[in-house]
CSV table of C-alpha atoms and ligand atoms in Angstrom, one decimal:
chain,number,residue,atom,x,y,z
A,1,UNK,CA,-112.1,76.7,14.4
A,2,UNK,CA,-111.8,80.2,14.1
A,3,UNK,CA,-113.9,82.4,17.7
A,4,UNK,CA,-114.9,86.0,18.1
A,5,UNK,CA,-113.6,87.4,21.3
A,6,UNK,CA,-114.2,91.1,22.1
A,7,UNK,CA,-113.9,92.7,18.6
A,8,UNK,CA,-111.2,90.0,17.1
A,9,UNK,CA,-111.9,86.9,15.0
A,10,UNK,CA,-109.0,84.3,16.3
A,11,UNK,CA,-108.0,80.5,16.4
A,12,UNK,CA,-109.4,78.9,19.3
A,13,UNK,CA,-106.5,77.9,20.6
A,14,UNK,CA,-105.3,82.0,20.8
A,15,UNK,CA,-108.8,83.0,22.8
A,16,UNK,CA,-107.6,84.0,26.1
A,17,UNK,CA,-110.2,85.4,29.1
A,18,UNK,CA,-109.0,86.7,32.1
A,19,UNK,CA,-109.5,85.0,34.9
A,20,UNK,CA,-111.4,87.4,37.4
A,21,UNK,CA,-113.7,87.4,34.3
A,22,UNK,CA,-117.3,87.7,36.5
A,23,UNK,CA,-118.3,84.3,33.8
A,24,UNK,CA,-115.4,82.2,35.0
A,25,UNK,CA,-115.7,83.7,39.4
A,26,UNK,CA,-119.6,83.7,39.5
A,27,UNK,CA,-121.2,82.5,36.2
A,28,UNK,CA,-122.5,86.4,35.7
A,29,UNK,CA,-123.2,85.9,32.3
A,30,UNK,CA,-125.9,84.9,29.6
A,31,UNK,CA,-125.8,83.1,26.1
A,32,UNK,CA,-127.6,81.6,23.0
A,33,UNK,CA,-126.9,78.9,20.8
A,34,UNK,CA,-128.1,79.6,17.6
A,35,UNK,CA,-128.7,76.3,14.7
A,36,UNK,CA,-126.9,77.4,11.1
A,37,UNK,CA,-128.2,75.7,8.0
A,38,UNK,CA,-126.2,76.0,4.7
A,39,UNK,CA,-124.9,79.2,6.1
A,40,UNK,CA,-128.2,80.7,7.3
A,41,UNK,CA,-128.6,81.7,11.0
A,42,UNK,CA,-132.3,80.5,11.7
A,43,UNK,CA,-134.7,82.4,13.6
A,44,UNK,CA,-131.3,85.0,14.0
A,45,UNK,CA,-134.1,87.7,15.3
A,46,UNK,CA,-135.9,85.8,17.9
A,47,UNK,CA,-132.4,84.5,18.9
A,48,UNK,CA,-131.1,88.5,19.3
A,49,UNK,CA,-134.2,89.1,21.1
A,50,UNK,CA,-134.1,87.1,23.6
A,51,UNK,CA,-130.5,87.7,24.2
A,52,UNK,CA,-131.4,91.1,24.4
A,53,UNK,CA,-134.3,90.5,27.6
A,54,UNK,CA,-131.6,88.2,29.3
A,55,UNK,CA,-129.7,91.4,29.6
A,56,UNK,CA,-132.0,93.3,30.9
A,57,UNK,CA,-132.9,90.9,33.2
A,58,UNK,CA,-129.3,91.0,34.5
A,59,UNK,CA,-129.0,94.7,34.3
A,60,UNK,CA,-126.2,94.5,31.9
A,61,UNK,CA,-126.0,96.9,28.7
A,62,UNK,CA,-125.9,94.9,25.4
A,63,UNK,CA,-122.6,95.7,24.2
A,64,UNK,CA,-123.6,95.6,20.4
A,65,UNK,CA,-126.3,97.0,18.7
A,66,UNK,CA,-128.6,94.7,16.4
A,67,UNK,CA,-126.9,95.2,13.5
A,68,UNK,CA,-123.4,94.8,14.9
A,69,UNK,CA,-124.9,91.4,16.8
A,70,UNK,CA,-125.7,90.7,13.2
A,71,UNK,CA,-122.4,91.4,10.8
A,72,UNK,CA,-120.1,89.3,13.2
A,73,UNK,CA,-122.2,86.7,13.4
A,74,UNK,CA,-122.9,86.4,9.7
A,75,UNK,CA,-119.0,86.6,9.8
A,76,UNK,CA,-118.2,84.4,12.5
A,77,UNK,CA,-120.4,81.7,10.1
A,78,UNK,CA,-118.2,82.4,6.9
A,79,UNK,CA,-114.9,82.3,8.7
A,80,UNK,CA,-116.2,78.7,9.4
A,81,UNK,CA,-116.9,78.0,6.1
A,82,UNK,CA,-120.9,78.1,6.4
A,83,UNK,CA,-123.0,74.5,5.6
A,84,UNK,CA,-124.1,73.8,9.0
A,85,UNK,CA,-122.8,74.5,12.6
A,86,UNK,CA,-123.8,75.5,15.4
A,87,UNK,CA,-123.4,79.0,17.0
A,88,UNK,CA,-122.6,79.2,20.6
A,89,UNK,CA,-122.6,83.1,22.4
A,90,UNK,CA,-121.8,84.6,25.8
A,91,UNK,CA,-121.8,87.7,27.4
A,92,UNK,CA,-120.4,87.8,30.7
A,93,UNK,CA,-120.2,91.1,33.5
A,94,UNK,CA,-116.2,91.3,32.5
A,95,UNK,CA,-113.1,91.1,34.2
A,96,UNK,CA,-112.9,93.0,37.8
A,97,UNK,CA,-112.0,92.3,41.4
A,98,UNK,CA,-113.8,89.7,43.1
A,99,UNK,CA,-116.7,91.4,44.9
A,100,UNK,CA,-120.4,90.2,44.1
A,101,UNK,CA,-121.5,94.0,43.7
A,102,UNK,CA,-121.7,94.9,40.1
A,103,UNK,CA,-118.0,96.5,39.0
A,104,UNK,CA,-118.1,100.2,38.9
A,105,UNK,CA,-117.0,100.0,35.2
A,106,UNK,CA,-117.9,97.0,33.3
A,107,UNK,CA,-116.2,96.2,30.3
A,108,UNK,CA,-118.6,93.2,29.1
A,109,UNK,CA,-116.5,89.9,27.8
A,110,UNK,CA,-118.1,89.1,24.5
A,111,UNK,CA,-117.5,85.4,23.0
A,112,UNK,CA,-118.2,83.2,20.3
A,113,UNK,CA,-117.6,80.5,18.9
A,114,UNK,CA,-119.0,77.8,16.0
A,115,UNK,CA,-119.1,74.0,15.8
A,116,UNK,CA,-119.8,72.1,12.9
A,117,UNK,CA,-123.2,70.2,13.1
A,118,UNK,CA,-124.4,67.4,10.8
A,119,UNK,CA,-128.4,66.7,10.1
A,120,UNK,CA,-130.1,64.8,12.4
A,121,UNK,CA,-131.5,61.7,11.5
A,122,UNK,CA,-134.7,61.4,12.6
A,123,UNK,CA,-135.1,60.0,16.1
A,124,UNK,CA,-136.1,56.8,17.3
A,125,UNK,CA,-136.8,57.8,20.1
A,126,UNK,CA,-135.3,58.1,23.3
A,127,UNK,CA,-135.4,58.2,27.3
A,128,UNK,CA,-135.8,60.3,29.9
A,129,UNK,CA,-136.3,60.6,33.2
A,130,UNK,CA,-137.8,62.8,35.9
A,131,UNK,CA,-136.8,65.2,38.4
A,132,UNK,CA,-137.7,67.4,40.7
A,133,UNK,CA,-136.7,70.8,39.3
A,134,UNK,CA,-133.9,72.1,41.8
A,135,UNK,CA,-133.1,75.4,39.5
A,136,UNK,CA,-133.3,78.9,40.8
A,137,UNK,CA,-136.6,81.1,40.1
A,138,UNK,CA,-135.4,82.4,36.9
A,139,UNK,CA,-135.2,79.7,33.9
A,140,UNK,CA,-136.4,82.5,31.6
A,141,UNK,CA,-132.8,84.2,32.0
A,142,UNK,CA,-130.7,81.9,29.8
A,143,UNK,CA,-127.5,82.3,32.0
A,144,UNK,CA,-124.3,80.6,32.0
A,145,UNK,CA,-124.5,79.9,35.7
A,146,UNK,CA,-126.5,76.2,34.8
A,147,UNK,CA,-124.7,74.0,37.7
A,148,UNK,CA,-128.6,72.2,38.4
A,149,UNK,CA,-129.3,72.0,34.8
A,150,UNK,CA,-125.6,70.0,34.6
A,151,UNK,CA,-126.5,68.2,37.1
A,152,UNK,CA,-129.5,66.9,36.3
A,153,UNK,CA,-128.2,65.8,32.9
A,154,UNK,CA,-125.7,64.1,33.9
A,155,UNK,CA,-128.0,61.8,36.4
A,156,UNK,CA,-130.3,60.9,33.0
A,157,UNK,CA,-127.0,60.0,31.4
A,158,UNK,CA,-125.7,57.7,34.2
A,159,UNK,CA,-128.6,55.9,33.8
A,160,UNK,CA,-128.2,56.2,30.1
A,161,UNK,CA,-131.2,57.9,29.6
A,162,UNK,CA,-131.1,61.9,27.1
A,163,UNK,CA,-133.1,63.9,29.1
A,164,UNK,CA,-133.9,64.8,32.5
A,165,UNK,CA,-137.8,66.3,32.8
A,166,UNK,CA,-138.4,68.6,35.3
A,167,UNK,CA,-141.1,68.6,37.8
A,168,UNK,CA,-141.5,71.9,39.7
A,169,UNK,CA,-144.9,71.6,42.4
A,170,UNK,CA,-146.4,68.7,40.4
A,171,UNK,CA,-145.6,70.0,37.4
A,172,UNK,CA,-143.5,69.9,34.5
A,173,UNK,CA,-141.5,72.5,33.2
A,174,UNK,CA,-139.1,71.5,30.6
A,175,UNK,CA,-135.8,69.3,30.4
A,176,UNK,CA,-132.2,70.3,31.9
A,177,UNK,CA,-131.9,71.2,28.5
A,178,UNK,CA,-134.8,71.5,26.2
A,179,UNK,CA,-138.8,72.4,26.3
A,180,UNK,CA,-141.2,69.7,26.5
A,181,UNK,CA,-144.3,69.0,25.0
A,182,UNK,CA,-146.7,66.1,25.8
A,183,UNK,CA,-149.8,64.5,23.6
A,184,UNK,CA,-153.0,63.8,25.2
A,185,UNK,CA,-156.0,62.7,22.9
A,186,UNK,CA,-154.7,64.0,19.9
A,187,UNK,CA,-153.8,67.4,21.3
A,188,UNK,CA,-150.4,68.7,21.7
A,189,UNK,CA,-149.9,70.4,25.0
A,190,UNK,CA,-146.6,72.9,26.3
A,191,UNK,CA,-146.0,74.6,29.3
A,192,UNK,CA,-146.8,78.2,29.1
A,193,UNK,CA,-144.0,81.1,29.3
A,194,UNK,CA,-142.9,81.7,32.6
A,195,UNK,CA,-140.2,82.2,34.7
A,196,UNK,CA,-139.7,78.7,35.8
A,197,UNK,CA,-139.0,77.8,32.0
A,198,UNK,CA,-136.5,79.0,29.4
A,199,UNK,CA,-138.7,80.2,26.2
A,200,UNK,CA,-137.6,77.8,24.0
A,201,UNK,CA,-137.0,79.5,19.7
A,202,UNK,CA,-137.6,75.9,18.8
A,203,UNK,CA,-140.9,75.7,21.2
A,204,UNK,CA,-142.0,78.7,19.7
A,205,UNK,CA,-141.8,77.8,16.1
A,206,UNK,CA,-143.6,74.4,16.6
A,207,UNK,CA,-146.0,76.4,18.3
A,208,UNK,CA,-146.7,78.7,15.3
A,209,UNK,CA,-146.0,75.8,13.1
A,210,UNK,CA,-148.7,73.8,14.7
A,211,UNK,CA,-151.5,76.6,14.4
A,212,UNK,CA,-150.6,77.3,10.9
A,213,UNK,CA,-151.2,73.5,10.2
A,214,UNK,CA,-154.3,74.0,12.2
A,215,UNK,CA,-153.0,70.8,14.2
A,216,UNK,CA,-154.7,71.1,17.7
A,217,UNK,CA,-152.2,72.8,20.5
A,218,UNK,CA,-153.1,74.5,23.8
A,219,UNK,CA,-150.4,75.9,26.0
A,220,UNK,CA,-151.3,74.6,29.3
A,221,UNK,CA,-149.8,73.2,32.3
A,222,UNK,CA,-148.8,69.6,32.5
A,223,UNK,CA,-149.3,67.7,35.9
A,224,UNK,CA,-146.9,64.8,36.8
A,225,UNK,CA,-150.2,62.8,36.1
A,226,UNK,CA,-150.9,64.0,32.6
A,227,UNK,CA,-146.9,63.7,31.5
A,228,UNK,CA,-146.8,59.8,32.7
A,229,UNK,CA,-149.8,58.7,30.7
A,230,UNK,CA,-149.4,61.3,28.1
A,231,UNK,CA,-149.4,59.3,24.7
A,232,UNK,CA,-146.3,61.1,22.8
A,233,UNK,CA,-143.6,63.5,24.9
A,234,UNK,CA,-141.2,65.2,23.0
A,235,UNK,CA,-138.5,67.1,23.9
A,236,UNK,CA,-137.5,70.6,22.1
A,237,UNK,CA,-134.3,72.3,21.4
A,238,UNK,CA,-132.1,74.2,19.0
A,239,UNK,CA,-129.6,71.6,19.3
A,240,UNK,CA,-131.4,68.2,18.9
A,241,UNK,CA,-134.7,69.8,17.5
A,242,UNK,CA,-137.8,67.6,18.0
A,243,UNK,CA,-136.8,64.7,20.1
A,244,UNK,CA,-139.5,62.1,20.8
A,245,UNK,CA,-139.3,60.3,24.5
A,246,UNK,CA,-140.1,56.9,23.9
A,247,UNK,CA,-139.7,55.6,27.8
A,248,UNK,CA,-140.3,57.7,30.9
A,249,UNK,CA,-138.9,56.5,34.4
A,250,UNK,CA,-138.5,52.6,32.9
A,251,UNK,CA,-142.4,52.7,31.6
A,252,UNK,CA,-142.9,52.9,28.0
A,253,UNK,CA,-144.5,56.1,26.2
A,254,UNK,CA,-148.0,55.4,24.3
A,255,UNK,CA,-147.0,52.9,22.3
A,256,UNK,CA,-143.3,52.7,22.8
A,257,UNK,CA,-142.7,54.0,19.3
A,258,UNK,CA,-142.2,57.7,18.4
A,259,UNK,CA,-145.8,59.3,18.0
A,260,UNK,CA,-147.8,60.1,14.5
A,261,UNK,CA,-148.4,63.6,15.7
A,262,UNK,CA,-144.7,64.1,16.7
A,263,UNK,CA,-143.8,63.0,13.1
A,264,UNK,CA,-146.4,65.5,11.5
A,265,UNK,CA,-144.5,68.2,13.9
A,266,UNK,CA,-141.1,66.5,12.7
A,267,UNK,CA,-141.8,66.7,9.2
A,268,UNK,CA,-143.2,70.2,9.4
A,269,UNK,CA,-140.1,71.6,10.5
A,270,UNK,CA,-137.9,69.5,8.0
A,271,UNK,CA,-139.8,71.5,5.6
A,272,UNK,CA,-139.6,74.7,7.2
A,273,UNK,CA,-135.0,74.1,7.3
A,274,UNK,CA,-135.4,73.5,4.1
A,275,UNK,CA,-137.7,76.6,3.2
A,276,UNK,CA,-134.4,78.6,5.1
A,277,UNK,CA,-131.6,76.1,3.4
A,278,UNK,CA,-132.8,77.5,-0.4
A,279,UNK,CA,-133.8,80.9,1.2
A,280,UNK,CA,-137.6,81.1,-0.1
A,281,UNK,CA,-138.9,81.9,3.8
B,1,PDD,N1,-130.4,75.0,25.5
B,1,PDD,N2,-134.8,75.0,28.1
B,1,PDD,C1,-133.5,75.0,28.5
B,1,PDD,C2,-133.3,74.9,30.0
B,1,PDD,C3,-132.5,75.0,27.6
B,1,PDD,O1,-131.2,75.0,28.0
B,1,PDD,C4,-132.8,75.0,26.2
B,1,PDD,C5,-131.7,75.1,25.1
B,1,PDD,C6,-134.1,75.0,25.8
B,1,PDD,C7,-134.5,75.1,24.3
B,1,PDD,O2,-134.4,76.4,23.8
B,1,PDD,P1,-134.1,76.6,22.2
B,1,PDD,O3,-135.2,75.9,21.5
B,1,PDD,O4,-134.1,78.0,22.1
B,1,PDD,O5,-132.7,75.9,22.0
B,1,PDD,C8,-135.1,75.0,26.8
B,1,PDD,C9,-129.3,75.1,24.6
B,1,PDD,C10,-129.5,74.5,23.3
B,1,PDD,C11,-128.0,74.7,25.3
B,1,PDD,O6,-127.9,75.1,26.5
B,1,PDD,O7,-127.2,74.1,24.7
């Protein structure tokens, strides 16, 4: 696997960081993971962008400009041989003495690295649990720091369940690790951008996917009560795409079956991969 560390393309196995790196001391740092299909970084722009406000919302300069952000990953995905993989990026604050004050100089740590990724069958379905969201006040940032969302994982997974849905005041927000979305009488509903959730690429896409369909969508808040007697809940990310939760807490889902409007949604986005894969979008 060949990684891009500060300027250099490199085995894996040669990628060194120091380690007063402010990633590796305090987890001062924010990424992306970015889908690749047949060589084609998907939704690359919205990706950069929201990089880009992550940033800013931890006061650290982007240390590339667009179009640099843009020629090493597109090189980054050839050095790997294209097809499929799956982009994973970080900036952190840099190496510097151990003080939580921003370094007088920074000299931002720039990382990343690909993994090969095969296409997803589609999902029969899957559980999840529910938790009460411990995170900080800032899900929007997607920073490195992600100790709750770890956390929180790994209880669904000891109890062999794929997601852990969080519930912040009565509501939900989104998964340790994905967006959510719930059907209720036909319509599908999402949380609303805020600062308690990460603005999901794959969230927004259904989102416009949905409206160009003209399938019914409201972005909305979702009370504890409406996600346990919703009749589909799916759950959203770059890595596992469109994810249908078939059991809740132990009590089935609807039906107990993945939903007719999440396959609608699944299908749609096949279609739009595939748009990308023979470059017609
Ligand atoms: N995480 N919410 C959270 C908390 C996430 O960590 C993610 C994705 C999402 C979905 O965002 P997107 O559709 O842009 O992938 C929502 C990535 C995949 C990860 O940490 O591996």
């Amino acid at each position: 696997m060949i990684v891009y560390l500060n300027g250099e393309f490199l085995p894996l196995s040669e990628a060194r960081v120091p380690v007063l790196d402010r990633g590796f001391i305090f987890g001062d740092g924010v990424y992306e993971v970015i889908p690749v299909y047949a060589g084609r970084l998907f939704r690359l722009e919205e990706h950069l962008q929201r990089l880009e406000n992550s940033l800013k919302c931890i006061k650290l300069d982007n240390p590339l400009t667009r179009q640099q952000w843009i020629e090493r990953l597109e090189t980054l995905v050839v050095r790997n041989k294209g097809g499929d993989q799956s982009i994973y990026l970080q900036v952190t604050r840099g190496p510097a003495k151990r003080n939580h004050n921003f370094p007088e100089r920074v000299v931002p740590t720039v990382f990343m690295m690909s993994e090969p990724a095969s296409t997803l069958p589609p999902s029969n379905g899957v559980k999840a649990i529910t938790r009460i969201d411990t995170r900080w006040q800032r899900c929007d940032i997607k920073s490195i720091a992600l100790l709750a969302n770890v956390l929180l994982r790994q209880e669904a997974v000891e109890v062999g369940a794929a997601e852990a849905i969080l519930i912040r005041e009565g509501y939900a927000m989104e998964g340790a690790a994905s967006n959510v979305f719930i059907v209720a009488d036909g319509v599908a509903i999402t949380p609303p951008k805020s600062q308690f959730i990460l603005p999901g690429i794959t969230r927004d896409l259904i989102v416009e996917a949905m409206q160009a369909a003209q399938l019914p969508y409201r972005e909305a808040d979702i009370s504890e009560t409406q996600l346990r007697s919703a009749d589909e809940i799916w759950i959203t990310s770059s890595i596992r795409e469109i994810v249908p939760v078939i059991t809740l807490d132990d009590k089935r889902v609807g039906t107990g079956q993945p939903g007719a409007v999440w396959s609608q949604v699944w299908q749609i986005y096949q279609d739009y991969k595939q748009k990308l894969r023979s470059n017609v979008s």
